[in-house]
Each structure stands twice: as structure tokens, then as C-alpha cells.
CSV table of C-alpha atoms in Angstrom, one decimal:
chain,number,residue,atom,x,y,z
X,212,MET,CA,39.2,-30.6,13.6
X,213,SER,CA,37.1,-32.3,16.3
X,214,CYS,CA,33.4,-33.1,15.7
X,215,ILE,CA,31.0,-30.5,17.3
X,216,ILE,CA,28.1,-32.0,19.1
X,217,LYS,CA,25.0,-29.8,19.4
X,218,LYS,CA,23.4,-30.4,22.8
X,219,ASN,CA,20.8,-28.3,24.6
X,220,ILE,CA,19.2,-24.9,23.8
X,221,LEU,CA,21.0,-22.4,26.1
X,222,SER,CA,18.9,-19.4,25.0
X,223,GLU,CA,16.8,-18.1,22.1
X,224,GLY,CA,16.1,-14.6,20.8
X,225,LYS,CA,14.2,-13.1,18.0
X,226,THR,CA,16.7,-14.1,15.3
X,227,LYS,CA,19.1,-16.5,16.8
X,228,ARG,CA,19.2,-19.7,18.9
X,229,ILE,CA,22.2,-20.7,21.0
X,230,TYR,CA,23.1,-24.3,21.8
X,231,THR,CA,25.5,-25.8,24.2
X,232,THR,CA,28.2,-28.2,22.9
X,233,GLN,CA,30.4,-31.0,24.4
X,234,ASN,CA,32.9,-28.2,25.2
X,235,PRO,CA,31.6,-26.1,28.2
X,236,LEU,CA,33.5,-23.1,26.8
X,237,GLU,CA,32.0,-23.2,23.4
X,238,VAL,CA,28.5,-22.7,21.9
X,239,LEU,CA,26.8,-23.0,18.6
X,240,ILE,CA,24.8,-20.0,17.3
X,241,HIS,CA,22.0,-20.8,14.9
X,242,TYR,CA,20.7,-18.0,12.7
X,243,LYS,CA,16.9,-18.1,12.1
X,244,ASP,CA,15.0,-16.7,9.2
X,245,ASN,CA,13.0,-14.2,11.2
X,246,ILE,CA,13.3,-10.5,10.5
X,247,THR,CA,12.1,-8.0,13.2
X,248,ALA,CA,12.0,-4.3,13.8
X,249,LEU,CA,10.6,-1.7,16.2
X,250,ASP,CA,11.4,-3.8,19.4
X,251,GLY,CA,9.7,-6.8,17.8
X,252,LEU,CA,6.4,-5.1,17.0
X,253,LYS,CA,7.1,-5.6,13.3
X,254,LYS,CA,8.2,-9.1,12.3
X,255,ASN,CA,8.1,-11.5,9.4
X,256,PHE,CA,9.6,-14.7,8.0
X,257,LEU,CA,12.3,-14.3,5.4
X,258,GLN,CA,13.4,-17.5,3.8
X,259,ASP,CA,17.2,-18.1,4.1
X,260,LYS,CA,17.8,-14.7,5.7
X,261,GLY,CA,19.6,-16.6,8.5
X,262,VAL,CA,21.9,-18.1,6.0
X,263,LEU,CA,22.9,-14.7,4.6
X,264,ASN,CA,23.4,-13.1,8.1
X,265,ASN,CA,25.5,-16.1,9.2
X,266,GLU,CA,27.8,-15.7,6.2
X,267,ILE,CA,27.9,-11.9,6.4
X,268,THR,CA,28.8,-12.0,10.1
X,269,THR,CA,31.4,-14.7,9.5
X,270,LEU,CA,33.2,-12.6,6.9
X,271,ILE,CA,33.1,-9.5,9.1
X,272,PHE,CA,34.2,-11.2,12.3
X,273,LYS,CA,37.0,-13.1,10.6
X,274,PHE,CA,38.2,-9.7,9.3
X,275,ILE,CA,38.0,-8.1,12.8
X,276,ASN,CA,39.8,-11.1,14.3
X,277,SER,CA,42.5,-10.7,11.7
X,278,CYS,CA,43.0,-7.1,12.9
X,279,GLY,CA,43.8,-8.3,16.4
X,280,ILE,CA,40.5,-7.5,18.1
X,281,LYS,CA,39.1,-10.3,20.2
X,282,THR,CA,35.6,-11.7,19.4
X,283,HIS,CA,33.6,-14.7,20.4
X,284,PHE,CA,33.7,-16.0,16.8
X,285,ILE,CA,35.7,-19.2,16.2
X,286,ARG,CA,34.6,-20.6,12.9
X,287,LYS,CA,31.5,-21.2,10.7
X,288,LYS,CA,30.1,-24.7,11.2
X,289,ASN,CA,27.6,-24.8,8.3
X,290,ASN,CA,25.4,-22.4,6.4
X,291,ARG,CA,23.3,-21.5,9.5
X,292,GLU,CA,25.6,-22.0,12.5
X,293,GLN,CA,28.8,-20.7,14.0
X,294,LEU,CA,31.0,-22.1,16.7
X,295,CYS,CA,31.7,-19.4,19.2
X,296,HIS,CA,33.4,-18.9,22.6
X,297,LYS,CA,30.8,-19.0,25.4
X,298,VAL,CA,30.4,-15.6,27.0
X,299,ASP,CA,28.2,-14.0,29.6
X,300,MET,CA,26.5,-11.3,27.6
X,301,ILE,CA,26.6,-7.7,29.0
X,302,PRO,CA,22.9,-6.5,28.7
X,303,LEU,CA,23.8,-3.4,26.8
X,304,GLU,CA,23.7,-2.4,23.2
X,305,PHE,CA,26.4,0.0,22.0
X,306,VAL,CA,25.5,2.1,19.0
X,307,VAL,CA,28.2,3.8,17.0
X,308,ARG,CA,27.0,6.7,14.8
X,309,ASN,CA,29.0,8.2,11.9
X,310,ILE,CA,26.1,9.9,10.2
X,311,VAL,CA,22.9,11.2,11.6
X,312,ALA,CA,20.1,8.7,10.9
X,313,GLY,CA,17.2,6.7,12.5
X,314,SER,CA,16.3,7.4,16.1
X,315,MET,CA,19.0,10.0,16.6
X,316,SER,CA,17.5,12.1,13.8
X,317,LYS,CA,14.0,11.8,15.3
X,318,ARG,CA,15.1,12.4,18.9
X,319,LEU,CA,17.1,15.5,18.2
X,320,GLY,CA,15.2,16.9,15.3
X,321,VAL,CA,18.3,16.8,13.1
X,322,LYS,CA,18.1,16.1,9.4
X,323,GLU,CA,19.2,12.6,8.4
X,324,GLY,CA,22.5,12.4,6.4
X,325,ILE,CA,24.6,14.9,8.3
X,326,HIS,CA,28.1,13.6,8.7
X,327,LEU,CA,29.4,13.7,12.3
X,328,SER,CA,32.8,15.2,12.9
X,329,ASN,CA,33.4,12.6,15.6
X,330,PRO,CA,31.5,9.3,16.0
X,331,ILE,CA,28.8,9.4,18.6
X,332,PHE,CA,28.4,6.5,21.0
X,333,GLU,CA,25.1,5.6,22.6
X,334,ILE,CA,24.1,2.9,25.1
X,335,PHE,CA,20.7,1.1,25.2
X,336,TYR,CA,19.7,-1.1,28.2
X,337,LYS,CA,18.6,-4.5,26.9
X,338,ASN,CA,15.3,-5.0,28.7
X,339,ASP,CA,12.3,-6.1,26.7
X,340,LYS,CA,9.8,-4.9,29.4
X,341,LEU,CA,11.3,-1.4,29.3
X,342,LYS,CA,11.7,-1.5,25.4
X,343,ASP,CA,15.5,-1.2,25.5
X,344,PRO,CA,15.7,2.4,26.7
X,345,LEU,CA,18.6,4.8,25.9
X,346,ILE,CA,20.7,5.3,29.0
X,347,ASN,CA,24.1,6.9,29.9
X,348,ASP,CA,27.2,5.6,31.5
X,349,HIS,CA,26.1,6.6,35.0
X,350,HIS,CA,22.8,4.7,34.6
X,351,ALA,CA,24.7,1.6,33.5
X,352,VAL,CA,27.1,1.7,36.5
X,353,PHE,CA,24.2,2.5,38.9
X,354,LEU,CA,22.3,-0.6,37.6
X,355,GLU,CA,25.5,-2.6,38.4
X,356,ILE,CA,25.7,-3.9,34.8
X,357,ILE,CA,29.2,-2.7,34.2
X,358,SER,CA,32.0,-0.6,35.7
X,359,TYR,CA,33.4,2.7,34.4
X,360,GLU,CA,36.7,0.9,33.7
X,361,GLU,CA,34.8,-1.7,31.6
X,362,LEU,CA,32.9,1.0,29.8
X,363,ASN,CA,36.1,2.8,28.9
X,364,ARG,CA,37.5,-0.4,27.6
X,365,ILE,CA,34.4,-1.1,25.4
X,366,TYR,CA,34.5,2.5,24.0
X,367,SER,CA,38.1,2.0,23.1
X,368,ILE,CA,37.3,-1.4,21.3
X,369,ALA,CA,34.2,0.1,19.6
X,370,SER,CA,36.2,3.0,18.3
X,371,GLU,CA,38.9,0.7,16.9
X,372,ILE,CA,36.2,-1.5,15.3
X,373,ASN,CA,34.5,1.5,13.8
X,374,HIS,CA,37.9,2.7,12.3
X,375,ILE,CA,38.7,-0.5,10.7
X,376,ILE,CA,35.3,-1.6,9.4
X,377,LYS,CA,34.5,1.8,8.0
X,378,LYS,CA,37.4,1.4,5.6
X,379,TYR,CA,36.6,-2.3,5.0
X,380,PHE,CA,33.1,-1.4,3.8
X,381,LEU,CA,34.0,1.8,1.9
X,382,ASP,CA,36.5,-0.3,-0.1
X,383,LYS,CA,33.4,-2.3,-1.2
X,384,ASN,CA,31.4,0.9,-2.0
X,385,ILE,CA,29.4,0.7,1.2
X,386,ILE,CA,29.1,3.7,3.6
X,387,LEU,CA,28.8,2.6,7.3
X,388,VAL,CA,26.2,5.0,8.6
X,389,ASP,CA,25.9,3.5,12.1
X,390,PHE,CA,25.9,0.1,13.8
X,391,LYS,CA,24.9,-1.7,16.9
X,392,ILE,CA,27.4,-4.1,18.7
X,393,GLU,CA,27.2,-6.2,21.9
X,394,PHE,CA,29.9,-7.6,24.2
X,395,GLY,CA,30.3,-10.5,26.5
X,396,LYS,CA,32.8,-11.8,29.0
X,397,ASN,CA,34.5,-15.2,28.6
X,398,HIS,CA,35.7,-17.5,31.4
X,399,LYS,CA,38.8,-15.4,31.8
X,400,ASN,CA,36.6,-12.3,32.3
X,401,GLU,CA,37.9,-10.9,29.0
X,402,ILE,CA,35.6,-8.6,27.1
X,403,LEU,CA,34.9,-9.9,23.6
X,404,LEU,CA,32.9,-8.5,20.7
X,405,SER,CA,29.9,-10.8,20.5
X,406,ASP,CA,26.5,-11.3,18.7
X,407,GLU,CA,26.6,-10.3,15.0
X,408,ILE,CA,27.3,-7.6,12.5
X,409,SER,CA,25.0,-7.7,9.6
X,410,PRO,CA,22.4,-5.6,7.7
X,411,ASP,CA,20.2,-6.3,10.7
X,412,THR,CA,22.5,-4.4,13.0
X,413,CYS,CA,24.0,-1.8,10.7
X,414,ARG,CA,22.8,1.0,8.5
X,415,PHE,CA,24.6,0.7,5.1
X,416,TRP,CA,24.2,3.2,2.2
X,417,ASP,CA,25.5,2.7,-1.3
X,418,LYS,CA,28.6,4.9,-1.8
X,419,LYS,CA,27.4,6.2,-5.2
X,420,THR,CA,23.6,6.3,-5.0
X,421,MET,CA,23.2,6.7,-1.2
X,422,LYS,CA,20.5,3.9,-1.5
X,423,LYS,CA,19.7,2.1,1.7
X,424,LEU,CA,21.2,-1.4,1.9
X,425,ASP,CA,19.9,-2.7,5.3
X,426,LYS,CA,17.0,-3.5,7.5
X,427,ASP,CA,15.6,0.0,7.3
X,428,LEU,CA,14.0,-1.1,4.1
X,429,PHE,CA,11.9,-3.5,6.1
X,430,ARG,CA,11.6,-1.3,9.2
X,431,MET,CA,10.2,1.6,7.2
X,432,GLY,CA,8.2,-0.5,4.8
X,433,LEU,CA,10.1,0.7,1.7
X,434,LYS,CA,10.4,-2.7,0.1
X,435,GLU,CA,8.7,-6.0,-0.1
X,436,LYS,CA,10.4,-8.7,2.0
X,437,GLU,CA,11.7,-10.5,-1.1
X,438,GLU,CA,13.4,-7.2,-2.2
X,439,VAL,CA,14.9,-6.9,1.3
X,440,PHE,CA,16.4,-10.4,0.8
X,441,ASP,CA,18.0,-9.2,-2.4
X,442,ILE,CA,19.6,-6.2,-0.6
X,443,TYR,CA,21.1,-8.5,2.0
X,444,MET,CA,22.4,-10.7,-0.8
X,445,GLU,CA,23.9,-7.6,-2.5
X,446,ILE,CA,25.9,-6.9,0.8
X,447,LEU,CA,27.2,-10.5,0.8
X,448,LYS,CA,28.2,-10.3,-2.8
X,449,ARG,CA,30.2,-7.1,-2.2
X,450,LEU,CA,31.9,-8.5,0.9
X,451,ASN,CA,33.0,-11.6,-1.1
X,452,VAL,CA,34.8,-9.4,-3.7
X,453,SER,CA,38.4,-9.1,-2.6
């Protein structure tokens, strides 16, 4: 295995930093210890949270890769960094909902916890100035972000991901309520699942108690940040049980 040389910062977000490497087709993703919510209006520092999300995402992406779905993930480099394929990120967030919760509950005035007969897909335009608004397919195509063909491809991939990871989590006594995923295009123009899957980007409920096991605890101020860390650690422990 060749030595990976970290070079320059390519980009930096709220919770991750991306570095170039000696290979122009690969990047290093560094997970920071920041925890944010409400479009960054609520934020804090949570010691070693980046270590947990790096490991959680590694386990989930390795599983998704093993199921034949292409992702940007190559391998974990250390406790905070992953080696990934370099992609041009599509500035859209795709939310897959299995149970009514969060903003959907508030927007539609529907009680949280209702199981959906079919998953609902939503798109959010990644634009900090506009506070990541909810948009539809036609908006996305009008903005020249994506084509209808690419949207259909992503919905197909997202549906397959939802199908396999719902069972993956349920086997570990975790209900996958909803989750946010992002995609990018590699140098071959292939669409790859990118970014992360973690308690930052998913709503997890305990199968037996229905207790929240994700960032909602921080977002809603239900727990002290140290207790939020313990919840993230609980997710990691469950994923490590074969």
C-alpha cells in the first residue's frame, strides 16, 4: 500500500476538511470535532466526535461498497481521515424519509412517528446564502445543477441504499427514520455516493425504546453535549457487533 501524502486544503466545511494528495484522483477527508445544527446557527465543539463519525462512516460505506453500490470511499487512513476518490460534488442534498419526523412533520403539520407506506424523497439546494431551501426536480434542472436522467439515476441509487441500510441498522436494533445523502461525479463522470452517513446525517431511533440516537439530541437541546457523544459512541458499538 503506497504512502499517502497530504498536500493542500481543497475545501473546508462545518465538520470536514478536504486535502489534495499526490494522486490527483484521490483526496483525504479529515473529520473535525465540530457539531452544528439549524444551518450552522447552533454549533459547539465536541471532543473526538470527528473520530466517531469517521469510524461510523467507514463501517457504513464499506458495507454499501460490498453491496455493489459505488461510493467515493476507498479506505480509512487513520482515526480522523479517509482516503476517497476525488469527485465534483453535486450541490444538492437528498433526504430519504421512512418515518415522519423533523422538518417534514413541521412543514406538513403531521404528527412525528407515522410510518410512510413508501419512502419520500426530498431535495435541498446547497446554498448557504439561501439557507439550503427545499426544491423540486424541475427547480434543480432549471438551475442547471443536474439533468432529469441524472436525477432518476440518483433516486434509483438512493432507493437501493435505503433498502439495504434499513435492514443493516435494524439488525443492530436501530430504526432508520430518515437520512441525508450527497453525490458527486468522478473523472469518468460516474455518479458516486459521497460525503458521510453518520448520526449527523441520519435520524436513528432505538428499536425497543424509540429513544433518539442522533444529532436531534443536540439540535433540540435534549441532552448535554457529553451525553450526545455517548449516543454517537452507542451507534458505533452497535455497528461493530457482527
